Tab-separated table of C-alpha atoms and ligand atoms in Angstrom:
chain	number	residue	atom	x	y	z
A	1	MET	CA	0.000	0.000	0.000
A	2	ASN	CA	2.766	2.412	0.922
A	3	GLN	CA	4.572	1.590	-2.317
A	4	ARG	CA	1.377	2.191	-4.334
A	5	SER	CA	0.874	5.485	-2.501
A	6	SER	CA	4.417	6.420	-3.318
A	7	TYR	CA	3.910	5.621	-7.040
A	8	LEU	CA	0.714	7.698	-7.053
A	9	SER	CA	2.511	10.591	-5.410
A	10	VAL	CA	5.260	10.505	-8.062
A	11	LEU	CA	2.683	10.210	-10.858
A	12	LEU	CA	0.769	13.231	-9.544
A	13	ASP	CA	4.013	15.194	-9.312
A	14	ILE	CA	4.506	14.572	-13.046
A	15	VAL	CA	0.970	15.061	-14.396
A	16	ALA	CA	-0.150	17.774	-11.991
A	17	PRO	CA	2.913	19.555	-10.637
A	18	ARG	CA	2.319	21.957	-7.776
A	19	SER	CA	4.318	24.782	-6.320
A	20	CYS	CA	4.534	26.886	-3.172
A	21	LEU	CA	1.911	29.656	-3.312
A	22	LEU	CA	4.481	32.226	-2.213
A	23	CYS	CA	7.797	31.387	-3.880
A	24	SER	CA	6.769	28.889	-6.609
A	25	GLN	CA	9.195	26.226	-5.379
A	26	PHE	CA	8.103	22.730	-6.456
A	27	LEU	CA	5.951	20.905	-3.878
A	28	SER	CA	5.754	17.130	-3.992
A	29	HIS	CA	2.256	15.632	-3.672
A	30	PRO	CA	1.531	13.960	-0.364
A	31	LEU	CA	1.255	10.181	-0.223
A	32	ALA	CA	-2.265	8.939	-1.063
A	33	SER	CA	-2.690	7.840	2.540
A	34	ALA	CA	-2.222	11.445	3.628
A	35	LEU	CA	-4.389	13.060	0.949
A	36	GLU	CA	-7.312	13.584	3.262
A	37	LYS	CA	-5.125	15.526	5.664
A	38	GLU	CA	-5.003	19.009	4.245
A	39	SER	CA	-2.002	20.709	5.706
A	40	LEU	CA	0.335	23.624	5.215
A	41	GLU	CA	2.755	21.343	3.383
A	42	ASN	CA	0.264	21.192	0.502
A	43	TYR	CA	0.504	24.949	-0.051
A	44	LEU	CA	3.820	26.257	1.275
A	45	CYS	CA	7.430	25.073	0.999
A	46	SER	CA	9.400	24.497	4.198
A	47	SER	CA	11.174	27.836	3.883
A	48	CYS	CA	7.896	29.793	3.620
A	49	ARG	CA	6.358	27.703	6.422
A	50	ASN	CA	9.322	28.602	8.615
A	51	GLN	CA	8.594	32.274	7.984
A	52	LEU	CA	5.178	32.000	9.663
A	53	GLU	CA	5.596	33.620	13.068
A	54	ILE	CA	3.052	32.483	15.643
A	55	CYS	CA	1.603	35.300	17.750
A	56	GLU	CA	2.882	34.564	21.234
A	57	HIS	CA	1.959	37.941	22.739
A	58	PRO	CA	-1.446	39.184	21.552
A	59	PHE	CA	-2.446	42.798	22.172
A	60	ALA	CA	-3.640	43.170	25.753
A	61	SER	CA	-7.427	43.482	25.572
A	62	GLY	CA	-7.138	46.494	27.909
A	63	ARG	CA	-5.624	48.358	24.964
A	64	LEU	CA	-8.681	47.571	22.840
A	65	SER	CA	-11.662	49.534	24.077
A	66	GLN	CA	-14.838	47.463	24.497
A	67	VAL	CA	-13.061	44.191	23.600
A	68	ASP	CA	-13.128	41.776	26.548
A	69	LYS	CA	-10.552	39.301	25.242
A	70	PHE	CA	-8.340	39.282	22.191
A	71	PHE	CA	-6.638	36.423	20.348
A	72	SER	CA	-4.517	36.369	17.213
A	73	GLY	CA	-2.890	33.601	15.213
A	74	TYR	CA	0.263	35.109	13.703
A	75	GLN	CA	2.473	38.156	13.754
A	76	TYR	CA	1.990	40.218	10.609
A	77	THR	CA	5.472	39.636	9.277
A	78	GLY	CA	7.293	37.133	7.055
A	79	SER	CA	5.015	34.790	5.114
A	80	ILE	CA	1.728	35.946	6.650
A	81	ALA	CA	2.457	39.513	5.479
A	82	ARG	CA	2.611	38.122	1.932
A	83	ILE	CA	-0.267	35.649	2.219
A	84	ILE	CA	-2.940	38.061	3.482
A	85	PRO	CA	-2.459	40.813	0.835
A	86	ALA	CA	-2.276	38.214	-1.968
A	87	TRP	CA	-5.563	36.733	-0.749
A	88	LYS	CA	-7.329	39.956	0.142
A	89	TYR	CA	-6.300	42.456	-2.512
A	90	HIS	CA	-5.122	40.411	-5.490
A	91	HIS	CA	-8.006	37.941	-5.823
A	92	ARG	CA	-5.777	34.888	-5.518
A	93	ASN	CA	-8.492	32.247	-5.044
A	94	GLU	CA	-5.939	29.504	-4.451
A	95	PHE	CA	-5.197	31.129	-1.088
A	96	PHE	CA	-8.653	30.358	0.366
A	97	PRO	CA	-7.835	26.762	1.438
A	98	LEU	CA	-4.545	27.945	2.919
A	99	ILE	CA	-6.340	30.622	4.967
A	100	LYS	CA	-8.781	27.970	6.181
A	101	ILE	CA	-5.898	25.810	7.411
A	102	LEU	CA	-4.234	28.775	9.129
A	103	ILE	CA	-7.500	29.540	10.960
A	104	TYR	CA	-7.876	25.884	11.922
A	105	LEU	CA	-4.309	25.783	13.269
A	106	THR	CA	-4.887	29.047	15.150
A	107	ILE	CA	-8.099	27.912	16.843
A	108	SER	CA	-6.585	24.523	17.686
A	109	ARG	CA	-3.469	26.113	19.176
A	110	LEU	CA	-5.405	28.689	21.187
A	111	ASN	CA	-7.780	25.997	22.434
A	112	LEU	CA	-10.591	28.561	22.503
A	113	PRO	CA	-13.271	27.512	24.998
A	114	GLU	CA	-16.533	27.124	23.043
A	115	SER	CA	-18.521	27.944	26.159
A	116	ASP	CA	-17.097	31.478	26.071
A	117	PHE	CA	-19.132	32.282	22.938
A	118	ASN	CA	-22.544	31.612	21.487
A	119	LEU	CA	-22.489	33.755	18.359
A	120	ILE	CA	-19.871	34.507	15.699
A	121	LEU	CA	-19.809	37.764	13.728
A	122	ALA	CA	-17.450	39.352	11.216
A	123	VAL	CA	-16.231	42.926	10.978
A	124	PRO	CA	-18.184	44.317	7.985
A	125	LEU	CA	-16.902	46.102	4.904
A	126	SER	CA	-18.669	49.109	3.450
A	127	CYS	CA	-20.728	48.415	0.325
A	128	LYS	CA	-18.136	50.261	-1.742
A	129	ALA	CA	-15.233	48.177	-0.402
A	130	LEU	CA	-17.252	44.986	-0.857
A	131	ARG	CA	-17.967	45.835	-4.503
A	132	LYS	CA	-14.296	46.505	-5.097
A	133	ARG	CA	-13.047	43.355	-3.349
A	134	ASP	CA	-15.879	40.913	-4.144
A	135	PHE	CA	-15.702	39.282	-0.724
A	136	ASN	CA	-15.374	40.177	2.941
A	137	GLN	CA	-12.195	38.549	4.224
A	138	ALA	CA	-13.413	38.852	7.832
A	139	LEU	CA	-16.592	36.954	6.951
A	140	PHE	CA	-14.567	34.115	5.449
A	141	ILE	CA	-12.538	33.879	8.666
A	142	ALA	CA	-15.763	33.980	10.696
A	143	ALA	CA	-17.278	31.203	8.546
A	144	CYS	CA	-14.182	29.029	9.044
A	145	SER	CA	-14.307	29.689	12.797
A	146	SER	CA	-18.011	28.836	12.892
A	147	SER	CA	-17.381	25.535	11.138
A	148	ILE	CA	-14.406	24.629	13.357
A	149	LEU	CA	-16.044	25.604	16.660
A	150	GLY	CA	-19.549	24.401	15.760
A	151	LEU	CA	-21.061	27.750	16.725
A	152	PRO	CA	-23.647	29.810	14.798
A	153	LEU	CA	-22.501	32.545	12.446
A	154	VAL	CA	-24.737	35.489	11.704
A	155	ALA	CA	-23.876	37.440	8.570
A	156	GLY	CA	-25.323	40.784	7.537
A	157	GLN	CA	-26.285	41.988	11.023
A	158	LEU	CA	-23.297	44.279	11.347
A	159	VAL	CA	-23.060	47.048	8.763
A	160	LYS	CA	-20.509	49.684	7.994
A	161	ASN	CA	-22.605	52.806	7.551
A	162	ILE	CA	-20.124	54.996	5.747
A	163	HIS	CA	-17.211	54.329	3.470
A	164	THR	CA	-14.042	55.460	5.225
A	165	PRO	CA	-10.566	55.483	3.682
A	166	GLN	CA	-9.039	52.006	3.876
A	167	GLN	CA	-7.447	51.657	7.321
A	168	ALA	CA	-4.355	50.043	5.824
A	169	SER	CA	-3.676	53.246	3.862
A	170	LEU	CA	-3.604	55.436	6.985
A	171	ASP	CA	-1.029	56.056	9.690
A	172	ARG	CA	-1.685	55.173	13.332
A	173	HIS	CA	-3.254	58.537	14.315
A	174	ALA	CA	-5.347	58.852	11.186
A	175	ARG	CA	-6.769	55.358	11.778
A	176	ALA	CA	-8.240	56.406	15.124
A	177	TYR	CA	-9.892	59.525	13.656
A	178	ASN	CA	-11.089	57.637	10.596
A	179	LEU	CA	-13.683	55.731	12.654
A	180	THR	CA	-16.456	57.092	14.842
A	181	ALA	CA	-19.109	55.448	16.987
A	182	ASP	CA	-21.549	55.820	14.068
A	183	THR	CA	-19.305	54.067	11.556
A	184	PHE	CA	-20.680	50.612	12.377
A	185	GLY	CA	-24.258	49.656	13.184
A	186	VAL	CA	-26.247	46.615	14.274
A	187	ILE	CA	-29.379	46.040	12.165
A	188	ASP	CA	-31.417	44.127	14.770
A	189	PRO	CA	-30.147	44.543	18.343
A	190	GLU	CA	-32.248	41.548	19.443
A	191	VAL	CA	-29.881	39.259	17.533
A	192	VAL	CA	-26.894	40.262	19.671
A	193	ARG	CA	-28.598	41.160	22.952
A	194	ASP	CA	-27.114	39.196	25.875
A	195	ARG	CA	-24.977	37.171	23.448
A	196	LYS	CA	-21.342	36.248	24.025
A	197	ILE	CA	-19.804	37.203	20.698
A	198	LEU	CA	-16.687	36.048	18.892
A	199	LEU	CA	-15.857	38.892	16.484
A	200	CYS	CA	-13.550	37.959	13.591
A	201	ASP	CA	-11.258	40.048	11.398
A	202	ASP	CA	-8.170	39.397	9.309
A	203	VAL	CA	-5.559	41.769	10.771
A	204	LEU	CA	-5.351	43.881	13.922
A	205	THR	CA	-3.154	46.952	13.478
A	206	THR	CA	-4.126	49.533	16.102
A	207	GLY	CA	-7.355	47.932	17.273
A	208	ALA	CA	-9.366	51.005	16.221
A	209	THR	CA	-11.715	48.978	14.007
A	210	LEU	CA	-12.261	46.116	16.460
A	211	GLY	CA	-12.781	48.544	19.340
A	212	THR	CA	-15.349	50.569	17.394
A	213	VAL	CA	-17.286	47.490	16.240
A	214	ALA	CA	-17.193	46.014	19.755
A	215	GLY	CA	-18.573	49.336	21.057
A	216	SER	CA	-21.496	49.096	18.633
A	217	LEU	CA	-22.175	45.509	19.734
A	218	LYS	CA	-22.041	46.432	23.426
A	219	GLY	CA	-24.308	49.404	22.686
A	220	ALA	CA	-26.796	46.961	21.153
A	221	GLY	CA	-26.729	44.843	24.315
A	222	ALA	CA	-24.055	42.187	23.678
A	223	ALA	CA	-22.936	40.546	26.921
A	224	SER	CA	-19.299	40.206	25.877
A	225	VAL	CA	-17.106	40.605	22.803
A	226	THR	CA	-14.023	38.471	22.211
A	227	ALA	CA	-12.007	39.349	19.115
A	228	LEU	CA	-10.044	36.931	16.951
A	229	THR	CA	-7.791	37.913	14.069
A	230	LEU	CA	-5.637	35.830	11.794
A	231	ALA	CA	-2.722	38.202	12.385
A	232	GLN	CA	-1.639	41.239	14.378
A	233	VAL	CA	0.844	44.010	13.606
A	234	GLY	CA	3.341	44.498	16.446
A	235	ASN	CA	2.145	43.896	19.986
B	301	ZN	ZN1	7.861	28.911	-0.609
């Protein structure tokens, strides 16, 4: 069986060669016996995997107004700083399964207690940003988290009322002034009232966005807001 798996792996390498999503280095197919186990090795070479820096010191939630607890998977440096922009801004669809694995690894490593949450939400994009990007990266992360944790996801309840300049294009001070309490709204407060919410986003930079959204959720009656991002800038 192992020999047959090995032959199949070699055959696949010839007829359907694959390469690292970041540096294009050749990636050998996994043995057939391991095909069902989707892993980082299927998408990144060892060098690019080694440049994933796990977030050991997440932002203290005290620095994020209205956020009760904060968790993040990776530091926004090395490979993750190349993966997220390629996925988010350059419409590289092949990155979706990789992002799903990174979220799975993050949630598994953090061992998030399911009892701490009973509703998952995503930081919304404005309609203009959504039209430009075609998808909300935070919603994809929230959907992955919902599937992994077995908790309900509610989409479309949080809205971004006005289109603000993209946070990533602003410096630290401008980011804080770019958002106000009215920037985000909750359509039906009953949906979030007394709920323990896991709020998902892709990257935390200053925490201005997460803090503002968490404030809107608390204003609508949410019992608690825990934030989870795939990556954080600095700490
Ligand atoms: Zn690589």
